[in-house]
Amino acid sequence: MARQRIVVLSGAGVSAESGLGTFRDSGGLWEQHRIEDVATPEAWATDPEHVLRFYDMRREQTLKAVPNAAHRAIAALEQAFEVDVVTQNIDDLHERAGSSRVMHLHGEILKARSTKDPDLIVPLNGPSLRWGDRCPLGSQLRPHIVWFGEAVPLIPEAAALVAGADRLVVVGTSLQVYPAAGLVHYLPQERSLWVIDPHPVPLQGPHVHTIRSKASEGMPRLASAWLQEVSA
Ligand code: OAD
């Protein structure tokens, strides 16, 4: 029998217990920094070094962090399911936990991108990206991050994955940022959706199952129930 397809839509909450702060929880990143100063094309045009420092901090923290039980449980689902992770996170913790198909909607902190050719993306080997660091075409490199006000190029591909999913898990995201938040609406109506978050997330309906817990508790519980179900 064909393996069922699971899509996991993850957000900052899945990495919170690895020590990477979320954005909108109390004390979150957007309480400490103004979005318009660090995460917009205008911020980059006005004060690129400030923007680079902000993302250098994100990179340093990512390099120190390790995957937690939630990342590992998501990776373990591959034992019995076709799994696609669609993440809003810019860290690489899903990959380090062993997930083999990870789509980063909002970019990746361990990569930089040419300001001349957006398809020219290079890995970042060190913790910092500096003003004056150039791409092979000679133009300034910028963080490989989707900023507010920019298009999210992977949305059509992500929507197709959700549309083909047998089960959707939404974990650790407040679903406040579009177009990523709108992806849940591509799930066919009769398919089930599980939400794992310690706080209320605005999703309801007959096919929505809510697990009010931290990702490191809820995700392993759900994954082991599903793995047992298919091995029975
Ligand atoms: P948010 O900070 O908006 O939401 C984090 C979610 O994680 C909230 O629903 C929390 O309740 C939940 N949470 C907190 N701790 C958790 C835990 N231990 N386990 C599970 N859930 C937990 O982060 P995102 O929804 O990911 O984009 O934010 C979406 C986008 O907004 C980000 O990708 C980023 C940001 O601005 C860009 O920078 C472009």
PDB file of C-alpha atoms and ligand atoms in Angstrom:
ATOM      1  CA  MET A   1       0.000   0.000   0.000  1.00  0.00           C
ATOM      2  CA  ALA A   2       1.259   3.511  -0.789  1.00  0.00           C
ATOM      3  CA  ARG A   3       2.625   5.396   2.160  1.00  0.00           C
ATOM      4  CA  GLN A   4       0.486   8.257   3.416  1.00  0.00           C
ATOM      5  CA  ARG A   5       1.729  11.783   2.877  1.00  0.00           C
ATOM      6  CA  ILE A   6       2.259  14.038   5.876  1.00  0.00           C
ATOM      7  CA  VAL A   7       3.031  17.728   5.617  1.00  0.00           C
ATOM      8  CA  VAL A   8       4.395  19.481   8.690  1.00  0.00           C
ATOM      9  CA  LEU A   9       4.018  23.259   8.676  1.00  0.00           C
ATOM     10  CA  SER A  10       6.384  24.510  11.352  1.00  0.00           C
ATOM     11  CA  GLY A  11       7.185  27.850  12.913  1.00  0.00           C
ATOM     12  CA  ALA A  12       9.419  29.378  15.533  1.00  0.00           C
ATOM     13  CA  GLY A  13       7.767  27.429  18.384  1.00  0.00           C
ATOM     14  CA  VAL A  14       9.313  24.182  17.180  1.00  0.00           C
ATOM     15  CA  SER A  15      12.794  25.623  17.746  1.00  0.00           C
ATOM     16  CA  ALA A  16      11.920  27.492  20.959  1.00  0.00           C
ATOM     17  CA  GLU A  17      13.046  24.603  23.143  1.00  0.00           C
ATOM     18  CA  SER A  18      16.356  24.543  21.281  1.00  0.00           C
ATOM     19  CA  GLY A  19      16.916  28.042  22.645  1.00  0.00           C
ATOM     20  CA  LEU A  20      15.897  30.026  19.558  1.00  0.00           C
ATOM     21  CA  GLY A  21      13.409  32.714  20.555  1.00  0.00           C
ATOM     22  CA  THR A  22      10.028  33.028  18.897  1.00  0.00           C
ATOM     23  CA  PHE A  23       8.866  36.318  17.373  1.00  0.00           C
ATOM     24  CA  ARG A  24       5.521  37.163  18.939  1.00  0.00           C
ATOM     25  CA  ASP A  25       5.540  35.493  22.361  1.00  0.00           C
ATOM     26  CA  SER A  26       6.148  37.778  25.299  1.00  0.00           C
ATOM     27  CA  GLY A  27       9.851  38.690  25.246  1.00  0.00           C
ATOM     28  CA  GLY A  28      10.017  37.533  21.607  1.00  0.00           C
ATOM     29  CA  LEU A  29      12.288  38.920  18.905  1.00  0.00           C
ATOM     30  CA  TRP A  30       9.789  41.486  17.659  1.00  0.00           C
ATOM     31  CA  GLU A  31       9.608  42.994  21.135  1.00  0.00           C
ATOM     32  CA  GLN A  32      13.370  43.505  21.085  1.00  0.00           C
ATOM     33  CA  HIS A  33      13.717  44.731  17.488  1.00  0.00           C
ATOM     34  CA  ARG A  34      11.478  46.736  15.195  1.00  0.00           C
ATOM     35  CA  ILE A  35      10.608  44.743  12.067  1.00  0.00           C
ATOM     36  CA  GLU A  36      11.029  47.855   9.946  1.00  0.00           C
ATOM     37  CA  ASP A  37      14.611  48.319  11.223  1.00  0.00           C
ATOM     38  CA  VAL A  38      15.879  44.812  10.509  1.00  0.00           C
ATOM     39  CA  ALA A  39      13.607  42.756   8.263  1.00  0.00           C
ATOM     40  CA  THR A  40      12.519  44.879   5.305  1.00  0.00           C
ATOM     41  CA  PRO A  41      14.103  45.967   1.996  1.00  0.00           C
ATOM     42  CA  GLU A  42      13.884  49.558   3.328  1.00  0.00           C
ATOM     43  CA  ALA A  43      15.970  48.653   6.384  1.00  0.00           C
ATOM     44  CA  TRP A  44      18.580  47.095   4.096  1.00  0.00           C
ATOM     45  CA  ALA A  45      18.642  50.231   1.935  1.00  0.00           C
ATOM     46  CA  THR A  46      18.919  52.538   4.963  1.00  0.00           C
ATOM     47  CA  ASP A  47      21.267  50.716   7.323  1.00  0.00           C
ATOM     48  CA  PRO A  48      22.554  47.441   5.883  1.00  0.00           C
ATOM     49  CA  GLU A  49      25.163  46.982   8.600  1.00  0.00           C
ATOM     50  CA  HIS A  50      22.450  47.030  11.272  1.00  0.00           C
ATOM     51  CA  VAL A  51      20.516  44.413   9.293  1.00  0.00           C
ATOM     52  CA  LEU A  52      23.653  42.292   8.914  1.00  0.00           C
ATOM     53  CA  ARG A  53      24.309  42.466  12.667  1.00  0.00           C
ATOM     54  CA  PHE A  54      20.764  41.321  13.418  1.00  0.00           C
ATOM     55  CA  TYR A  55      21.137  38.270  11.163  1.00  0.00           C
ATOM     56  CA  ASP A  56      24.659  37.581  12.445  1.00  0.00           C
ATOM     57  CA  MET A  57      23.069  37.159  15.886  1.00  0.00           C
ATOM     58  CA  ARG A  58      20.468  34.791  14.461  1.00  0.00           C
ATOM     59  CA  ARG A  59      23.259  32.809  12.770  1.00  0.00           C
ATOM     60  CA  GLU A  60      25.398  32.606  15.915  1.00  0.00           C
ATOM     61  CA  GLN A  61      22.419  31.298  17.883  1.00  0.00           C
ATOM     62  CA  THR A  62      21.530  28.781  15.173  1.00  0.00           C
ATOM     63  CA  LEU A  63      25.070  27.422  15.077  1.00  0.00           C
ATOM     64  CA  LYS A  64      24.974  26.863  18.847  1.00  0.00           C
ATOM     65  CA  ALA A  65      21.496  25.302  18.929  1.00  0.00           C
ATOM     66  CA  VAL A  66      20.751  21.600  18.655  1.00  0.00           C
ATOM     67  CA  PRO A  67      17.560  19.906  17.450  1.00  0.00           C
ATOM     68  CA  ASN A  68      15.032  18.992  20.137  1.00  0.00           C
ATOM     69  CA  ALA A  69      12.585  16.114  20.572  1.00  0.00           C
ATOM     70  CA  ALA A  70      10.043  17.777  18.258  1.00  0.00           C
ATOM     71  CA  HIS A  71      12.480  18.018  15.335  1.00  0.00           C
ATOM     72  CA  ARG A  72      13.521  14.409  15.972  1.00  0.00           C
ATOM     73  CA  ALA A  73       9.920  13.159  16.105  1.00  0.00           C
ATOM     74  CA  ILE A  74       9.146  14.837  12.779  1.00  0.00           C
ATOM     75  CA  ALA A  75      12.193  13.172  11.233  1.00  0.00           C
ATOM     76  CA  ALA A  76      11.164   9.795  12.706  1.00  0.00           C
ATOM     77  CA  LEU A  77       7.846   9.938  10.840  1.00  0.00           C
ATOM     78  CA  GLU A  78       9.837   9.198   7.671  1.00  0.00           C
ATOM     79  CA  GLN A  79      10.117   5.581   8.869  1.00  0.00           C
ATOM     80  CA  ALA A  80       6.544   4.992   7.729  1.00  0.00           C
ATOM     81  CA  PHE A  81       5.282   8.077   5.887  1.00  0.00           C
ATOM     82  CA  GLU A  82       6.168  10.386   3.027  1.00  0.00           C
ATOM     83  CA  VAL A  83       6.987  13.548   4.948  1.00  0.00           C
ATOM     84  CA  ASP A  84       7.485  17.084   3.733  1.00  0.00           C
ATOM     85  CA  VAL A  85       8.442  19.775   6.194  1.00  0.00           C
ATOM     86  CA  VAL A  86       7.360  23.248   5.144  1.00  0.00           C
ATOM     87  CA  THR A  87       8.984  25.576   7.630  1.00  0.00           C
ATOM     88  CA  GLN A  88       8.915  29.293   8.234  1.00  0.00           C
ATOM     89  CA  ASN A  89      12.109  28.850  10.243  1.00  0.00           C
ATOM     90  CA  ILE A  90      15.445  29.976   8.908  1.00  0.00           C
ATOM     91  CA  ASP A  91      17.467  27.600  11.121  1.00  0.00           C
ATOM     92  CA  ASP A  92      18.639  24.168   9.942  1.00  0.00           C
ATOM     93  CA  LEU A  93      17.400  22.139  12.919  1.00  0.00           C
ATOM     94  CA  HIS A  94      14.922  20.031  10.914  1.00  0.00           C
ATOM     95  CA  GLU A  95      17.748  18.971   8.596  1.00  0.00           C
ATOM     96  CA  ARG A  96      20.110  18.259  11.485  1.00  0.00           C
ATOM     97  CA  ALA A  97      17.426  16.101  13.133  1.00  0.00           C
ATOM     98  CA  GLY A  98      17.302  14.010   9.962  1.00  0.00           C
ATOM     99  CA  SER A  99      14.342  15.322   7.947  1.00  0.00           C
ATOM    100  CA  SER A 100      15.158  14.782   4.309  1.00  0.00           C
ATOM    101  CA  ARG A 101      12.666  17.108   2.590  1.00  0.00           C
ATOM    102  CA  VAL A 102      12.606  20.573   4.136  1.00  0.00           C
ATOM    103  CA  MET A 103      11.263  23.640   2.351  1.00  0.00           C
ATOM    104  CA  HIS A 104      12.293  26.966   3.910  1.00  0.00           C
ATOM    105  CA  LEU A 105       9.576  29.453   3.027  1.00  0.00           C
ATOM    106  CA  HIS A 106      11.345  32.427   4.606  1.00  0.00           C
ATOM    107  CA  GLY A 107      14.911  31.588   3.642  1.00  0.00           C
ATOM    108  CA  GLU A 108      17.918  30.121   5.419  1.00  0.00           C
ATOM    109  CA  ILE A 109      20.251  31.867   7.824  1.00  0.00           C
ATOM    110  CA  LEU A 110      23.245  29.740   6.819  1.00  0.00           C
ATOM    111  CA  LYS A 111      23.076  30.999   3.243  1.00  0.00           C
ATOM    112  CA  ALA A 112      23.639  34.337   1.538  1.00  0.00           C
ATOM    113  CA  ARG A 113      22.247  35.613  -1.712  1.00  0.00           C
ATOM    114  CA  SER A 114      23.528  37.916  -4.450  1.00  0.00           C
ATOM    115  CA  THR A 115      21.885  41.336  -4.626  1.00  0.00           C
ATOM    116  CA  LYS A 116      22.292  41.155  -8.415  1.00  0.00           C
ATOM    117  CA  ASP A 117      20.887  37.693  -9.114  1.00  0.00           C
ATOM    118  CA  PRO A 118      18.395  36.321  -6.555  1.00  0.00           C
ATOM    119  CA  ASP A 119      19.006  32.783  -7.813  1.00  0.00           C
ATOM    120  CA  LEU A 120      22.676  33.009  -6.902  1.00  0.00           C
ATOM    121  CA  ILE A 121      22.712  31.568  -3.385  1.00  0.00           C
ATOM    122  CA  VAL A 122      25.887  30.630  -1.558  1.00  0.00           C
ATOM    123  CA  PRO A 123      26.515  28.764   1.705  1.00  0.00           C
ATOM    124  CA  LEU A 124      27.893  30.812   4.569  1.00  0.00           C
ATOM    125  CA  ASN A 125      30.777  29.091   6.233  1.00  0.00           C
ATOM    126  CA  GLY A 126      31.475  31.551   9.015  1.00  0.00           C
ATOM    127  CA  PRO A 127      29.166  33.159  11.564  1.00  0.00           C
ATOM    128  CA  SER A 128      29.147  36.607   9.963  1.00  0.00           C
ATOM    129  CA  LEU A 129      28.229  38.236   6.673  1.00  0.00           C
ATOM    130  CA  ARG A 130      29.845  41.637   6.239  1.00  0.00           C
ATOM    131  CA  TRP A 131      29.246  44.777   4.252  1.00  0.00           C
ATOM    132  CA  GLY A 132      31.726  44.352   1.386  1.00  0.00           C
ATOM    133  CA  ASP A 133      31.299  40.543   1.122  1.00  0.00           C
ATOM    134  CA  ARG A 134      30.641  39.981  -2.545  1.00  0.00           C
ATOM    135  CA  CYS A 135      28.930  37.329  -4.668  1.00  0.00           C
ATOM    136  CA  PRO A 136      30.773  35.719  -7.602  1.00  0.00           C
ATOM    137  CA  LEU A 137      29.221  38.419  -9.866  1.00  0.00           C
ATOM    138  CA  GLY A 138      30.821  41.142  -7.765  1.00  0.00           C
ATOM    139  CA  SER A 139      27.721  42.509  -6.022  1.00  0.00           C
ATOM    140  CA  GLN A 140      27.068  42.733  -2.278  1.00  0.00           C
ATOM    141  CA  LEU A 141      25.791  39.558  -0.613  1.00  0.00           C
ATOM    142  CA  ARG A 142      22.649  39.825   1.519  1.00  0.00           C
ATOM    143  CA  PRO A 143      21.160  37.337   3.975  1.00  0.00           C
ATOM    144  CA  HIS A 144      19.137  34.643   2.191  1.00  0.00           C
ATOM    145  CA  ILE A 145      15.997  35.703   4.030  1.00  0.00           C
ATOM    146  CA  VAL A 146      12.559  36.702   2.795  1.00  0.00           C
ATOM    147  CA  TRP A 147      11.876  40.118   4.282  1.00  0.00           C
ATOM    148  CA  PHE A 148       8.512  41.727   4.982  1.00  0.00           C
ATOM    149  CA  GLY A 149       7.248  43.274   1.756  1.00  0.00           C
ATOM    150  CA  GLU A 150       9.018  40.679  -0.406  1.00  0.00           C
ATOM    151  CA  ALA A 151       7.379  37.830  -2.321  1.00  0.00           C
ATOM    152  CA  VAL A 152       7.579  34.321  -0.884  1.00  0.00           C
ATOM    153  CA  PRO A 153       8.662  32.425  -3.993  1.00  0.00           C
ATOM    154  CA  LEU A 154       8.074  28.900  -2.661  1.00  0.00           C
ATOM    155  CA  ILE A 155       4.365  29.376  -1.845  1.00  0.00           C
ATOM    156  CA  PRO A 156       2.977  27.658  -4.995  1.00  0.00           C
ATOM    157  CA  GLU A 157       5.188  24.613  -4.376  1.00  0.00           C
ATOM    158  CA  ALA A 158       4.229  24.526  -0.688  1.00  0.00           C
ATOM    159  CA  ALA A 159       0.524  24.872  -1.545  1.00  0.00           C
ATOM    160  CA  ALA A 160       0.795  21.875  -3.888  1.00  0.00           C
ATOM    161  CA  LEU A 161       2.344  19.803  -1.105  1.00  0.00           C
ATOM    162  CA  VAL A 162      -0.460  20.715   1.327  1.00  0.00           C
ATOM    163  CA  ALA A 163      -3.089  20.011  -1.341  1.00  0.00           C
ATOM    164  CA  GLY A 164      -1.653  16.501  -1.734  1.00  0.00           C
ATOM    165  CA  ALA A 165      -1.324  15.767   1.982  1.00  0.00           C
ATOM    166  CA  ASP A 166      -3.256  13.027   3.775  1.00  0.00           C
ATOM    167  CA  ARG A 167      -2.502  14.683   7.131  1.00  0.00           C
ATOM    168  CA  LEU A 168      -1.288  18.158   8.015  1.00  0.00           C
ATOM    169  CA  VAL A 169       0.487  19.079  11.248  1.00  0.00           C
ATOM    170  CA  VAL A 170       0.773  22.740  12.187  1.00  0.00           C
ATOM    171  CA  VAL A 171       3.335  23.124  14.944  1.00  0.00           C
ATOM    172  CA  GLY A 172       4.754  26.161  16.713  1.00  0.00           C
ATOM    173  CA  THR A 173       3.378  28.903  14.517  1.00  0.00           C
ATOM    174  CA  SER A 174       0.989  31.709  15.428  1.00  0.00           C
ATOM    175  CA  LEU A 175      -0.300  31.728  11.807  1.00  0.00           C
ATOM    176  CA  GLN A 176      -0.112  35.498  11.753  1.00  0.00           C
ATOM    177  CA  VAL A 177       2.122  35.915   8.755  1.00  0.00           C
ATOM    178  CA  TYR A 178       0.738  35.568   5.244  1.00  0.00           C
ATOM    179  CA  PRO A 179       1.027  34.031   2.733  1.00  0.00           C
ATOM    180  CA  ALA A 180       2.480  31.168   4.846  1.00  0.00           C
ATOM    181  CA  ALA A 181      -0.549  31.132   7.178  1.00  0.00           C
ATOM    182  CA  GLY A 182      -2.891  30.715   4.210  1.00  0.00           C
ATOM    183  CA  LEU A 183      -1.310  27.378   3.274  1.00  0.00           C
ATOM    184  CA  VAL A 184      -3.601  25.511   5.690  1.00  0.00           C
ATOM    185  CA  HIS A 185      -6.543  26.318   3.403  1.00  0.00           C
ATOM    186  CA  TYR A 186      -5.089  24.160   0.633  1.00  0.00           C
ATOM    187  CA  LEU A 187      -5.681  20.998   2.672  1.00  0.00           C
ATOM    188  CA  PRO A 188      -8.640  19.116   1.142  1.00  0.00           C
ATOM    189  CA  GLN A 189     -11.650  19.469   3.459  1.00  0.00           C
ATOM    190  CA  GLU A 190     -11.993  15.821   4.423  1.00  0.00           C
ATOM    191  CA  ARG A 191      -8.329  15.540   5.485  1.00  0.00           C
ATOM    192  CA  SER A 192      -7.335  16.025   9.113  1.00  0.00           C
ATOM    193  CA  LEU A 193      -5.219  18.746  10.562  1.00  0.00           C
ATOM    194  CA  TRP A 194      -3.395  18.613  13.896  1.00  0.00           C
ATOM    195  CA  VAL A 195      -2.298  21.756  15.697  1.00  0.00           C
ATOM    196  CA  ILE A 196       0.414  21.553  18.352  1.00  0.00           C
ATOM    197  CA  ASP A 197       0.941  24.745  20.322  1.00  0.00           C
ATOM    198  CA  PRO A 198       0.764  25.675  24.018  1.00  0.00           C
ATOM    199  CA  HIS A 199      -1.288  28.753  23.097  1.00  0.00           C
ATOM    200  CA  PRO A 200      -4.531  29.063  21.114  1.00  0.00           C
ATOM    201  CA  VAL A 201      -4.044  29.120  17.333  1.00  0.00           C
ATOM    202  CA  PRO A 202      -6.871  30.443  15.159  1.00  0.00           C
ATOM    203  CA  LEU A 203      -7.853  27.178  13.460  1.00  0.00           C
ATOM    204  CA  GLN A 204     -11.053  25.282  13.985  1.00  0.00           C
ATOM    205  CA  GLY A 205     -13.384  22.898  12.229  1.00  0.00           C
ATOM    206  CA  PRO A 206     -14.549  19.301  12.362  1.00  0.00           C
ATOM    207  CA  HIS A 207     -11.228  18.008  11.048  1.00  0.00           C
ATOM    208  CA  VAL A 208      -9.002  20.083  13.340  1.00  0.00           C
ATOM    209  CA  HIS A 209      -7.406  18.305  16.322  1.00  0.00           C
ATOM    210  CA  THR A 210      -5.778  20.587  18.828  1.00  0.00           C
ATOM    211  CA  ILE A 211      -2.929  19.459  21.070  1.00  0.00           C
ATOM    212  CA  ARG A 212      -2.303  22.198  23.607  1.00  0.00           C
ATOM    213  CA  SER A 213       1.291  21.414  24.528  1.00  0.00           C
ATOM    214  CA  LYS A 214       4.881  22.279  23.806  1.00  0.00           C
ATOM    215  CA  ALA A 215       6.277  20.899  20.587  1.00  0.00           C
ATOM    216  CA  SER A 216       8.777  18.681  22.426  1.00  0.00           C
ATOM    217  CA  GLU A 217       5.882  16.906  24.174  1.00  0.00           C
ATOM    218  CA  GLY A 218       3.062  17.002  21.627  1.00  0.00           C
ATOM    219  CA  MET A 219       5.076  16.123  18.544  1.00  0.00           C
ATOM    220  CA  PRO A 220       6.697  12.912  19.898  1.00  0.00           C
ATOM    221  CA  ARG A 221       3.303  11.796  21.266  1.00  0.00           C
ATOM    222  CA  LEU A 222       1.598  12.305  17.908  1.00  0.00           C
ATOM    223  CA  ALA A 223       4.459  10.753  15.940  1.00  0.00           C
ATOM    224  CA  SER A 224       4.597   7.626  18.091  1.00  0.00           C
ATOM    225  CA  ALA A 225       0.797   7.185  17.887  1.00  0.00           C
ATOM    226  CA  TRP A 226       0.969   7.434  14.100  1.00  0.00           C
ATOM    227  CA  LEU A 227       3.949   5.107  13.797  1.00  0.00           C
ATOM    228  CA  GLN A 228       2.155   2.538  15.989  1.00  0.00           C
ATOM    229  CA  GLU A 229      -1.013   2.902  13.926  1.00  0.00           C
ATOM    230  CA  VAL A 230       0.733   1.941  10.696  1.00  0.00           C
ATOM    231  CA  SER A 231       2.751  -0.881  12.253  1.00  0.00           C
ATOM    232  CA  ALA A 232      -0.382  -2.469  13.822  1.00  0.00           C
TER     233      ALA A 232
HETATM  234  P1  OAD B   1       5.553  33.424  16.163  1.00  0.00           P
HETATM  235  O1  OAD B   1       6.498  33.970  17.164  1.00  0.00           O
HETATM  236  O2  OAD B   1       4.580  34.351  15.535  1.00  0.00           O
HETATM  237  O3  OAD B   1       4.692  32.270  16.836  1.00  0.00           O
HETATM  238  C1  OAD B   1       5.305  31.267  17.589  1.00  0.00           C
HETATM  239  C2  OAD B   1       4.267  30.237  17.984  1.00  0.00           C
HETATM  240  O4  OAD B   1       4.952  29.216  18.682  1.00  0.00           O
HETATM  241  C3  OAD B   1       3.170  30.778  18.896  1.00  0.00           C
HETATM  242  O5  OAD B   1       1.916  30.288  18.464  1.00  0.00           O
HETATM  243  C4  OAD B   1       3.554  30.205  20.257  1.00  0.00           C
HETATM  244  O6  OAD B   1       2.428  29.935  21.082  1.00  0.00           O
HETATM  245  C5  OAD B   1       4.221  28.905  19.843  1.00  0.00           C
HETATM  246  N1  OAD B   1       5.166  28.344  20.815  1.00  0.00           N
HETATM  247  C6  OAD B   1       5.929  28.956  21.740  1.00  0.00           C
HETATM  248  N2  OAD B   1       6.674  28.057  22.409  1.00  0.00           N
HETATM  249  C7  OAD B   1       6.368  26.854  21.889  1.00  0.00           C
HETATM  250  C8  OAD B   1       6.806  25.521  22.149  1.00  0.00           C
HETATM  251  N3  OAD B   1       7.719  25.244  23.070  1.00  0.00           N
HETATM  252  N4  OAD B   1       6.267  24.519  21.406  1.00  0.00           N
HETATM  253  C9  OAD B   1       5.346  24.775  20.450  1.00  0.00           C
HETATM  254  N5  OAD B   1       4.895  26.007  20.166  1.00  0.00           N
HETATM  255  C10 OAD B   1       5.399  27.026  20.863  1.00  0.00           C
HETATM  256  O7  OAD B   1       6.434  32.642  15.076  1.00  0.00           O
HETATM  257  P2  OAD B   1       6.036  32.177  13.609  1.00  0.00           P
HETATM  258  O8  OAD B   1       4.577  31.831  13.531  1.00  0.00           O
HETATM  259  O9  OAD B   1       7.015  31.152  13.196  1.00  0.00           O
HETATM  260  O10 OAD B   1       9.182  35.731   9.369  1.00  0.00           O
HETATM  261  O11 OAD B   1       6.300  33.499  12.804  1.00  0.00           O
HETATM  262  C11 OAD B   1       6.101  33.511  11.416  1.00  0.00           C
HETATM  263  C12 OAD B   1       7.066  34.450  10.759  1.00  0.00           C
HETATM  264  O12 OAD B   1       7.004  35.726  11.403  1.00  0.00           O
HETATM  265  C13 OAD B   1       8.530  34.061  10.907  1.00  0.00           C
HETATM  266  O13 OAD B   1       8.930  33.125   9.940  1.00  0.00           O
HETATM  267  C14 OAD B   1       9.246  35.359  10.751  1.00  0.00           C
HETATM  268  C15 OAD B   1       8.354  36.215  11.610  1.00  0.00           C
HETATM  269  O14 OAD B   1       8.340  37.549  11.369  1.00  0.00           O
HETATM  270  C16 OAD B   1      10.083  36.577   8.855  1.00  0.00           C
HETATM  271  O15 OAD B   1      10.977  37.095   9.518  1.00  0.00           O
HETATM  272  C17 OAD B   1       9.879  36.863   7.400  1.00  0.00           C
END
